[in-house]
C-alpha positions as a printed NumPy array, in Angstrom:
array([[-34.27 , -52.682,   1.28 ],
       [-30.809, -54.169,   0.803],
       [-28.102, -52.302,  -0.993],
       [-26.001, -54.288,  -3.452],
       [-22.853, -53.109,  -5.18 ],
       [-22.232, -54.382,  -8.69 ],
       [-18.879, -53.866, -10.389],
       [-18.608, -53.828, -14.144],
       [-15.3  , -54.241, -15.937],
       [-14.737, -52.875, -19.412],
       [-12.006, -54.473, -21.498],
       [-10.381, -52.083, -23.944],
       [ -7.901, -52.886, -26.718],
       [ -4.784, -50.779, -26.007],
       [ -3.996, -50.448, -29.714],
       [ -7.391, -49.497, -31.148],
       [ -9.171, -48.21 , -28.06 ],
       [-12.154, -50.417, -28.875],
       [-14.147, -52.105, -26.132],
       [-13.913, -55.894, -26.442],
       [-15.692, -58.778, -24.767],
       [-13.874, -60.474, -21.9  ],
       [-13.595, -63.721, -23.904],
       [-11.955, -61.822, -26.807],
       [ -9.397, -60.055, -24.613],
       [ -5.82 , -61.045, -23.853],
       [ -2.705, -59.563, -22.323],
       [  0.327, -60.097, -24.549],
       [  3.835, -60.012, -23.084],
       [  6.885, -59.458, -25.256],
       [ 10.462, -58.226, -25.126],
       [ 12.36 , -56.031, -27.536],
       [ 15.689, -54.27 , -27.206],
       [ 16.199, -55.639, -23.714],
       [ 12.946, -54.145, -22.43 ],
       [  9.863, -56.131, -21.461],
       [  6.349, -55.005, -22.38 ],
       [  2.72 , -55.996, -21.879],
       [ -0.216, -54.845, -23.968],
       [ -3.916, -55.677, -23.713],
       [ -5.372, -56.635, -27.071],
       [ -8.603, -57.839, -28.582],
       [ -8.63 , -60.88 , -30.864],
       [ -8.201, -58.871, -34.083],
       [ -5.231, -56.848, -32.817],
       [ -3.589, -59.956, -31.339],
       [ -3.955, -61.743, -34.701],
       [ -2.362, -58.774, -36.494],
       [  0.556, -58.843, -34.044],
       [  0.933, -62.627, -34.464],
       [  0.882, -62.316, -38.263],
       [  3.397, -59.462, -38.22 ],
       [  5.839, -61.255, -35.901],
       [  5.521, -64.717, -37.502],
       [  8.378, -64.343, -40.044],
       [ 10.7  , -62.969, -37.354],
       [  9.807, -65.709, -34.884],
       [ 10.352, -68.35 , -37.579],
       [ 13.961, -67.152, -38.026],
       [ 14.704, -66.406, -34.363],
       [ 16.023, -68.709, -31.681],
       [ 14.335, -68.859, -28.305],
       [ 16.2  , -67.065, -25.519],
       [ 16.059, -68.24 , -21.951],
       [ 16.487, -65.88 , -19.028],
       [ 18.178, -66.928, -15.827],
       [ 17.083, -65.399, -12.59 ],
       [ 19.427, -65.391,  -9.656],
       [ 17.303, -64.913,  -6.595],
       [ 13.953, -63.262,  -6.894],
       [ 12.91 , -61.218,  -9.931],
       [ 13.551, -57.508,  -9.572],
       [ 10.056, -56.244,  -9.037],
       [  9.552, -53.336,  -6.721],
       [  8.462, -54.143,  -3.221],
       [  5.27 , -52.314,  -2.383],
       [  5.903, -49.629,   0.182],
       [  3.699, -49.446,   3.186],
       [  1.773, -46.247,   2.838],
       [ -1.482, -44.805,   3.887],
       [ -4.59 , -45.864,   2.049],
       [ -6.056, -43.327,  -0.358],
       [ -9.26 , -44.95 ,  -1.651],
       [-10.519, -41.814,  -3.431],
       [ -7.197, -40.747,  -4.93 ],
       [ -7.769, -42.167,  -8.429],
       [-11.257, -40.657,  -8.765],
       [ -9.937, -37.294,  -7.53 ],
       [ -6.957, -37.454,  -9.931],
       [ -9.294, -38.225, -12.86 ],
       [-11.58 , -35.303, -11.939],
       [ -8.58 , -32.959, -11.703],
       [ -7.173, -34.163, -15.045],
       [ -3.998, -35.614, -13.53 ],
       [ -4.642, -39.094, -14.991],
       [ -6.73 , -40.539, -17.823],
       [-10.213, -41.714, -16.971],
       [-10.304, -45.482, -16.704],
       [ -6.534, -45.604, -16.33 ],
       [ -4.821, -48.476, -14.599],
       [ -1.731, -49.005, -12.556],
       [ -0.108, -47.193,  -9.704],
       [ -0.59 , -43.463,  -9.286],
       [  2.655, -41.497,  -9.4  ],
       [  4.132, -40.065,  -6.23 ],
       [  3.561, -36.581,  -7.679],
       [ -0.186, -37.208,  -8.096],
       [ -0.428, -38.74 ,  -4.615],
       [  1.366, -35.715,  -3.137],
       [ -1.114, -33.38 ,  -4.865],
       [ -3.994, -35.497,  -3.531],
       [ -2.582, -35.34 ,   0.   ],
       [ -2.083, -31.573,  -0.299],
       [ -5.667, -31.058,  -1.492],
       [ -7.057, -33.195,   1.331],
       [ -4.88 , -31.946,   4.193]])
């Protein structure tokens, strides 16, 4: 008997928390007050955002950003692999279940301490 691993991805609207179909899901990038943001939205939430911003966009002028050199994104640090860290952190209540992104150094330190 062969063993097969199947991964399932769930797309969730960051604003409403609703699960949306992959085809109805989009990541929206925007800037405000000098800060840059991304948010994952379903079609309905994206439409609401578009409708809300439309009068402001109509009156605004487009700004262009100049980059000198490479964009300032953090360089990933070489570290040891911790494949079970997220699952452990979720079980311990250190992060939200289904969360995304990098685990904080504090959470990784707690994981290392628990598995030393």
